[in-house]
Coordinates of C-alpha atoms and ligand atoms in Angstrom, one line a residue:
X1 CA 0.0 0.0 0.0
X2 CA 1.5 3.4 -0.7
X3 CA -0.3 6.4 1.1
X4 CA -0.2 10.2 2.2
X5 CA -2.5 12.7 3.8
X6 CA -1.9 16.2 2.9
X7 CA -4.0 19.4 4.2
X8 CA -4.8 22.7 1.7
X9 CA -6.3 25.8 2.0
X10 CA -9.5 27.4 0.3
X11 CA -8.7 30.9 -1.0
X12 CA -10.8 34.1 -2.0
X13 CA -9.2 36.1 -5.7
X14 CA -9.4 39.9 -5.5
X15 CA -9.0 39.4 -9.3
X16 CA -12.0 36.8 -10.3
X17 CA -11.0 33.5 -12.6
X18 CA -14.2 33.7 -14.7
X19 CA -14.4 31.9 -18.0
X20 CA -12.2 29.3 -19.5
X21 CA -9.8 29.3 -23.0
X22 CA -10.4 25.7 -22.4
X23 CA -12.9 23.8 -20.4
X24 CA -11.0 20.6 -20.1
X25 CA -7.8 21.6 -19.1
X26 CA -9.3 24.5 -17.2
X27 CA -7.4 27.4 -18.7
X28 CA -8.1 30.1 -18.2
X29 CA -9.2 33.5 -20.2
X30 CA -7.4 35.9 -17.8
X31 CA -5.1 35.7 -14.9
X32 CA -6.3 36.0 -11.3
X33 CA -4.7 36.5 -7.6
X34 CA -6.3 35.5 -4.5
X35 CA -5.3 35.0 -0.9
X36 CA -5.1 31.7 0.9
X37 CA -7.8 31.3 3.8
X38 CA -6.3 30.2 7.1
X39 CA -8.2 27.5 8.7
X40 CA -10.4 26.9 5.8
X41 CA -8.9 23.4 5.4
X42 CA -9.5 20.3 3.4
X43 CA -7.4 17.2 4.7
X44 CA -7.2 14.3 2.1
X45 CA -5.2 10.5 2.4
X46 CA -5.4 9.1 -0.6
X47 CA -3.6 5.1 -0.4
X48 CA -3.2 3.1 -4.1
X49 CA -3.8 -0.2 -3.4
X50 CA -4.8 -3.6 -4.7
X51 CA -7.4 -5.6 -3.7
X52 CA -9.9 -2.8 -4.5
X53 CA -12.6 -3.1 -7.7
X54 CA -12.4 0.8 -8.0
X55 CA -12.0 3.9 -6.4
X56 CA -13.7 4.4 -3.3
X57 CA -14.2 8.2 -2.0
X58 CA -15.3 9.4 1.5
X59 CA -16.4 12.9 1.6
X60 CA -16.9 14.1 5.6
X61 CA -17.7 10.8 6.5
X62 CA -20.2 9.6 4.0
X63 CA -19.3 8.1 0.5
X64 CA -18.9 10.4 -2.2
X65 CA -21.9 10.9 -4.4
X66 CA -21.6 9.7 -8.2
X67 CA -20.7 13.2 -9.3
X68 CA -18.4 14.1 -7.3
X69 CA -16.7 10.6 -7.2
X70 CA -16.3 11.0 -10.8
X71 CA -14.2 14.1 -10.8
X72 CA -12.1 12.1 -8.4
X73 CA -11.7 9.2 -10.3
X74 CA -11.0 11.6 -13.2
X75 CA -8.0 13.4 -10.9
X76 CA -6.6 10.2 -9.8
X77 CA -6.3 9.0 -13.5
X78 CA -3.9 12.3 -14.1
X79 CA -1.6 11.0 -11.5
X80 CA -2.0 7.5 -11.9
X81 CA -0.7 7.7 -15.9
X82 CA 2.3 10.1 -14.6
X83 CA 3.4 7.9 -12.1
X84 CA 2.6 4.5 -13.8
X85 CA 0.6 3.1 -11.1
X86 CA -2.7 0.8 -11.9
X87 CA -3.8 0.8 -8.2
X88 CA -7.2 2.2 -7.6
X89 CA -7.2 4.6 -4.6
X90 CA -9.0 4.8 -1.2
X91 CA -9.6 8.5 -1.1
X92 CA -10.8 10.4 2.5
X93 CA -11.8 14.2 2.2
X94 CA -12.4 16.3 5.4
X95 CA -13.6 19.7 5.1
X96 CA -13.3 21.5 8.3
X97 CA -15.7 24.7 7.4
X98 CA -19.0 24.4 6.2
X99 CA -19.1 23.2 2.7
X100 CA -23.0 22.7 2.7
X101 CA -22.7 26.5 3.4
X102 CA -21.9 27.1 -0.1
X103 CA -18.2 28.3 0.7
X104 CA -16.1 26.8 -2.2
X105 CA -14.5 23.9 -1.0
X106 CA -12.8 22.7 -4.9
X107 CA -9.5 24.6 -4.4
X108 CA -8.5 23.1 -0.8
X109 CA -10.1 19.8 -2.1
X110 CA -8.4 19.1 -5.4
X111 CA -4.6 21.3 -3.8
X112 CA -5.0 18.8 -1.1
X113 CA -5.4 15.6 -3.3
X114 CA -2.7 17.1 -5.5
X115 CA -0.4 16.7 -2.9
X116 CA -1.4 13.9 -1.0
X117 CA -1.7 11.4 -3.8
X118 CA 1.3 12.7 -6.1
X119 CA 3.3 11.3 -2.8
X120 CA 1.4 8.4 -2.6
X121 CA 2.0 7.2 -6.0
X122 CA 5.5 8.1 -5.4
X123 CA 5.5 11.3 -7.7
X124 CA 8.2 14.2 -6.6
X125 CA 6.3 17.2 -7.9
X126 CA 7.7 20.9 -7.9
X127 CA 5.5 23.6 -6.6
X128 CA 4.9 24.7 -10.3
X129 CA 3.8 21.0 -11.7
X130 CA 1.8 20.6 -8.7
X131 CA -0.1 23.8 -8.8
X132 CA -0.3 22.9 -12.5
X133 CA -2.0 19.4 -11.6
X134 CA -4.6 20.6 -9.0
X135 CA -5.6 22.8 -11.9
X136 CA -6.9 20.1 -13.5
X137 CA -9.2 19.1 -10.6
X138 CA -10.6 22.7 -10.2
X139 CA -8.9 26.0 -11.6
X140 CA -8.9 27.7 -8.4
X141 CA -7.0 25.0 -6.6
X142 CA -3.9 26.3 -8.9
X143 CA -3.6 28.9 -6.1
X144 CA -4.2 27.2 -3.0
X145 CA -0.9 25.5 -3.1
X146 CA 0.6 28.2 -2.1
X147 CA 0.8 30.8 1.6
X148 CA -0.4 33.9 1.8
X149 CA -1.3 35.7 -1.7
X150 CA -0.9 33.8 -5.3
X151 CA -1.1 35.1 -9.2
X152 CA -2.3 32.1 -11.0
X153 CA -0.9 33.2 -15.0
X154 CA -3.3 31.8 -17.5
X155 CA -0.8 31.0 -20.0
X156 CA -0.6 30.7 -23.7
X157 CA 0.1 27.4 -24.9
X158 CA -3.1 25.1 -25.8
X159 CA -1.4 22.2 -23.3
X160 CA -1.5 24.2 -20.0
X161 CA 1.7 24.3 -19.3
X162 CA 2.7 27.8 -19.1
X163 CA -0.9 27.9 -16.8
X164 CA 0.2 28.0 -13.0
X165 CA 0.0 29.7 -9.9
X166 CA 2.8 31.1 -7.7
X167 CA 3.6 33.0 -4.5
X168 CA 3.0 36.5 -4.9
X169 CA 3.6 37.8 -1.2
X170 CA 4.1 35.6 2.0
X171 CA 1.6 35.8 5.2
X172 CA 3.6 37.6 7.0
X173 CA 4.0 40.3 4.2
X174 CA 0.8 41.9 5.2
X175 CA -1.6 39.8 7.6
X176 CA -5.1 41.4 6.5
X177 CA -8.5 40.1 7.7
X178 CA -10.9 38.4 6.1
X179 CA -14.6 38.1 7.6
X180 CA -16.7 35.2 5.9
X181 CA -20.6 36.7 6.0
X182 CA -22.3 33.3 4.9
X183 CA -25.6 34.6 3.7
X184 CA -27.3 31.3 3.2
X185 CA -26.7 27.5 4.0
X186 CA -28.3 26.4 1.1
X187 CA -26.3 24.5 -1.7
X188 CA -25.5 26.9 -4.7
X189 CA -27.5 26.9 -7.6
X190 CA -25.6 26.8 -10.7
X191 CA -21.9 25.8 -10.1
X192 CA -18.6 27.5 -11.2
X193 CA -18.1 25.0 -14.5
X194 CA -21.5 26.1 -15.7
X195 CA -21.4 29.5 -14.6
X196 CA -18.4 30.1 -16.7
X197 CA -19.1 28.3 -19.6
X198 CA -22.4 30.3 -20.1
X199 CA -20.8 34.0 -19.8
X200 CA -18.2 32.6 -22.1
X201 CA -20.9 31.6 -24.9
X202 CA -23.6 33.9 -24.1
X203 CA -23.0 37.1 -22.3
X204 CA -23.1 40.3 -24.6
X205 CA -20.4 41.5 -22.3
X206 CA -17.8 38.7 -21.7
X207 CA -15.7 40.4 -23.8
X208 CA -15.4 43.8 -21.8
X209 CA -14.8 41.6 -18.8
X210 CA -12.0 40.4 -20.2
X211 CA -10.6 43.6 -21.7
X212 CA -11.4 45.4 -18.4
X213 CA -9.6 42.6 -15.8
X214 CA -6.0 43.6 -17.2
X215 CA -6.1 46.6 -14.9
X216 CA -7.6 45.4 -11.9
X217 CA -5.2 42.3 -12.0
X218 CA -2.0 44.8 -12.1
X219 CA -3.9 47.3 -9.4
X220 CA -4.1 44.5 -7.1
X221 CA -0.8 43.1 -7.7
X222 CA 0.8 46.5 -6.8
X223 CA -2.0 47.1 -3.9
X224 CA -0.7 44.0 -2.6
X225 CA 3.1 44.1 -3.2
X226 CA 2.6 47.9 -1.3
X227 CA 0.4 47.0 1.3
X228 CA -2.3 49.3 0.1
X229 CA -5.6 48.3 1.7
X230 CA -7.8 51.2 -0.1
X231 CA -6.1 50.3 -3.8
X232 CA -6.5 46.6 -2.9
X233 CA -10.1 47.0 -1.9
X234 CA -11.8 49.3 -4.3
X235 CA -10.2 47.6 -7.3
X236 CA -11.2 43.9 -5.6
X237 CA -14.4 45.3 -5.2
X238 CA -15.0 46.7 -9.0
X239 CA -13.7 43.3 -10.2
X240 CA -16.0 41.4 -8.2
X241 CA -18.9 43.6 -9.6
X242 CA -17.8 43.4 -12.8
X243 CA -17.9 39.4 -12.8
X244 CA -21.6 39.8 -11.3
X245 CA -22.2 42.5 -13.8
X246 CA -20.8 40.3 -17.1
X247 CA -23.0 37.0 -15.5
X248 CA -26.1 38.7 -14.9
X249 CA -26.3 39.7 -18.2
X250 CA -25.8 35.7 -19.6
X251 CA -28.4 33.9 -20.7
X252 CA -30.0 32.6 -19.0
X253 CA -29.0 35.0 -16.4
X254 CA -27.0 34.1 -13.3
X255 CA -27.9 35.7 -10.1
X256 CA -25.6 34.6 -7.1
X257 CA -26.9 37.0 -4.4
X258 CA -30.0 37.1 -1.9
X259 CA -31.4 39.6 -0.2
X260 CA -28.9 39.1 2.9
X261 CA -25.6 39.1 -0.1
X262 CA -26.9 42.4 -1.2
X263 CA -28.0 44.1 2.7
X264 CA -23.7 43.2 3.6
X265 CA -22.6 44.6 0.3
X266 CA -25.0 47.9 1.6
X267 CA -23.2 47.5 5.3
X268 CA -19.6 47.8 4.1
X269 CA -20.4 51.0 1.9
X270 CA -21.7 52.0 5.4
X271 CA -19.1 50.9 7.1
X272 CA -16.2 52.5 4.9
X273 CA -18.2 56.0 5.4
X274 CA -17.9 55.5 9.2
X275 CA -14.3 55.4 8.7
X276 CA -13.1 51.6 8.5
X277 CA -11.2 49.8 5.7
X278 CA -13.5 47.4 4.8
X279 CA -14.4 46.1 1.0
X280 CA -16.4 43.3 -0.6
X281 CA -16.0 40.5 -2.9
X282 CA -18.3 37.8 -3.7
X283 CA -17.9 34.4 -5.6
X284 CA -20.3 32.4 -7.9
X285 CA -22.3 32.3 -4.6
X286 CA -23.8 34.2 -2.0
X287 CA -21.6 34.3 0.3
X288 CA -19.8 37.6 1.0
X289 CA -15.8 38.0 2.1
X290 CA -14.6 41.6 3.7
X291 CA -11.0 42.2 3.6
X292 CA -9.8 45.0 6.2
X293 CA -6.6 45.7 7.9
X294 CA -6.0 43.3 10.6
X295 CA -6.7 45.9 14.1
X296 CA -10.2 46.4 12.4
X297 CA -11.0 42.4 11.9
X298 CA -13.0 42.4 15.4
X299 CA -14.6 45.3 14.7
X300 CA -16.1 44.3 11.1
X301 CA -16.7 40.9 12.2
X302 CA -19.1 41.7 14.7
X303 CA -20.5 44.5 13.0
X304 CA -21.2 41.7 9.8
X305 CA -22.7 39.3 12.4
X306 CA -25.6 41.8 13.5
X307 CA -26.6 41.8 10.0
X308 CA -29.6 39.9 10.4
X309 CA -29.5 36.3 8.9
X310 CA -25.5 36.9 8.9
X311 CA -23.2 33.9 10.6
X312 CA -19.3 35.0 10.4
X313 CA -16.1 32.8 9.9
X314 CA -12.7 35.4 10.7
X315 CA -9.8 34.1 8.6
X316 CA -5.9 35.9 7.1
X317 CA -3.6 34.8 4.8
X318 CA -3.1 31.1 5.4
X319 CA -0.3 28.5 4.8
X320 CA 0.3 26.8 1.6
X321 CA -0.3 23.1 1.3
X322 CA 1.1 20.7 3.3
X323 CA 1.9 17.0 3.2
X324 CA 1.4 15.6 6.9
X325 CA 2.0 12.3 6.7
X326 CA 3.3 10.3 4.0
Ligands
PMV1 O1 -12.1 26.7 -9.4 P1 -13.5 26.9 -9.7 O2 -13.9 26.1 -11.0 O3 -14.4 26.5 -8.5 O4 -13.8 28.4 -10.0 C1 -13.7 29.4 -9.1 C2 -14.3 30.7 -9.6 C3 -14.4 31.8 -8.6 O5 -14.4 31.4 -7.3 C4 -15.8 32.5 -8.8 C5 -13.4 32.9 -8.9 C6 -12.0 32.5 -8.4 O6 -11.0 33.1 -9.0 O7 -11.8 31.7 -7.5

């Protein structure tokens, strides 16, 4: 039996990932940066052995359901032709934060079983051909292999391999905070494949987005690279907007926010005129994360929880993946 259990990170981009070059190899159509979310983990052991028919997946305790064991079975094919191992795999996922909550659990997921069953099938991967590997299981996972803040560079070449995330700056570079305001428990309603494959075929603006994200992706490079909370934030914030903006107008449309998404985005604009740092961005969900300098994270948290129907999670920059046993 070989085996390893690795633990990953989910992360939040300040510069969205939205629409593919190429939906099988998930490429992307522009680059994107995000920050690694301390204890937002997913822990995964992954052991190739024989004796089993097939793959067998446990998600949180219960087996995986066909879908997702699929994409498993898909990722474990990518690293069982690599490494030349026939073995199916017994694969266990834990997600410590509340994935039925509709907080993106793919990137600390498929960074974590990058990891863990690259080692287990004896595969010495570098930090580039692994980020480029947990790509393949979920485009955001390219980042989560990494501490603190990651570029993920959507490359050129019709293989993917010029399509890989890297460090950008360190935790300890500048420790913001990020407050989770989870709007709604409730499974999300049209996933991050779809949601990108219909702007890219059918949204009158897709193309703006895409001419418009060159900007924001070097603003928040620099805001990051200078520690600039209020160059960071705004630019963030238009981005996220603009993502909303370019999948509301798809058809059909794609509305990720509830009333309680749309009464937090209303509280920070409140909050910012009473004087704090604090700006928005909001996945293909309705869940909404706040970044603000670190002294204010108490504040903004509890302001965020009295928003009724509001439950927060506190997080900073996180660690990058890490192999815990092998
Ligand atoms: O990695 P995926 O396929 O779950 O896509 C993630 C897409 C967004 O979360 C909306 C944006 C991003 O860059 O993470």
């Amino acid at each position: 039996m070989s085996s390893a259990v690795a633990r990953a990170c989910a992360n939040v981009a300040l510069a969205k990932y939205w629409g593919k070059r190429d939906e099988a190899l998930n490429l992307p159509c522009t680059g994107s940066i995000s920050i690694t979310l301390s204890g937002l983990n997913t822990t995964a052991s992954v052991s190739f052995r024989r004796g089993l028919e097939r793959d067998r997946s446990v998600l949180n305790g219960a087996p995986a359901a066909a879908k997702e064991g699929y994409r498993i079975e898909r990722f474990l094919d990518l690293v069982r032709e690599r490494a030349q191992e026939s073995r199916p795999a017994e694969v266990e996922l834990r997600t410590d934060f509340p994935v039925a909550a509709g907080l993106a659990s793919s990137a600390s997921t498929f960074a974590a079983l990058a990891l863990a069953a690259s080692h287990a099938a004896g595969l010495s991967l570098s930090e580039r051909e692994l980020s480029i590997l947990a790509r393949r299981g979920s485009g955001s996972a390219a980042r989560s292999i990494f501490a603190g803040y990651a570029e993920w560079f959507p490359g050129e070449s019709a293989d993917g391999s010029d399509s890989y995330a890297k460090q950008l700056a360190p935790p300890g570079h500048w420790p913001l905070g990020v407050v989770i305001a989870i709007t709604d428990s409730g499974p999300k309603t049209v996933g991050s494949r779809e949601g990108m494959s219909r702007v890219v075929k059918d949204s009158p603006f897709f193309s703006a987005w895409v001419a418009s994200h060159a900007a924001d992706l070097d603003a928040i490079r620099r805001g990051i690279l200078e520690r600039d909370i209020r160059l960071t934030g705004q630019t963030a914030e238009r981005n996220c907007l603009a993502m909303h903006a370019v999948s509301l107008a798809a058809r059909p449309p794609l509305l990720y926010w509830n009333p309680v998404t749309v009464a937090v985005m209303q509280r920070v604009a409140q909050l910012r005129e009473d004087g704090l740092e604090a700006y928005f961005t909001i996945d293909a969900g309705p869940q909404v994360k706040v970044i603000c300098p670190t002294a204010e994270r108490t504040e903004l948290a509890s302001a965020l929880a009295a928003v009724p129907g509001v439950r927060v999670l506190v997080s900073e920059p996180g660690p990058a993946a890490e192999l815990i046993e092998r």
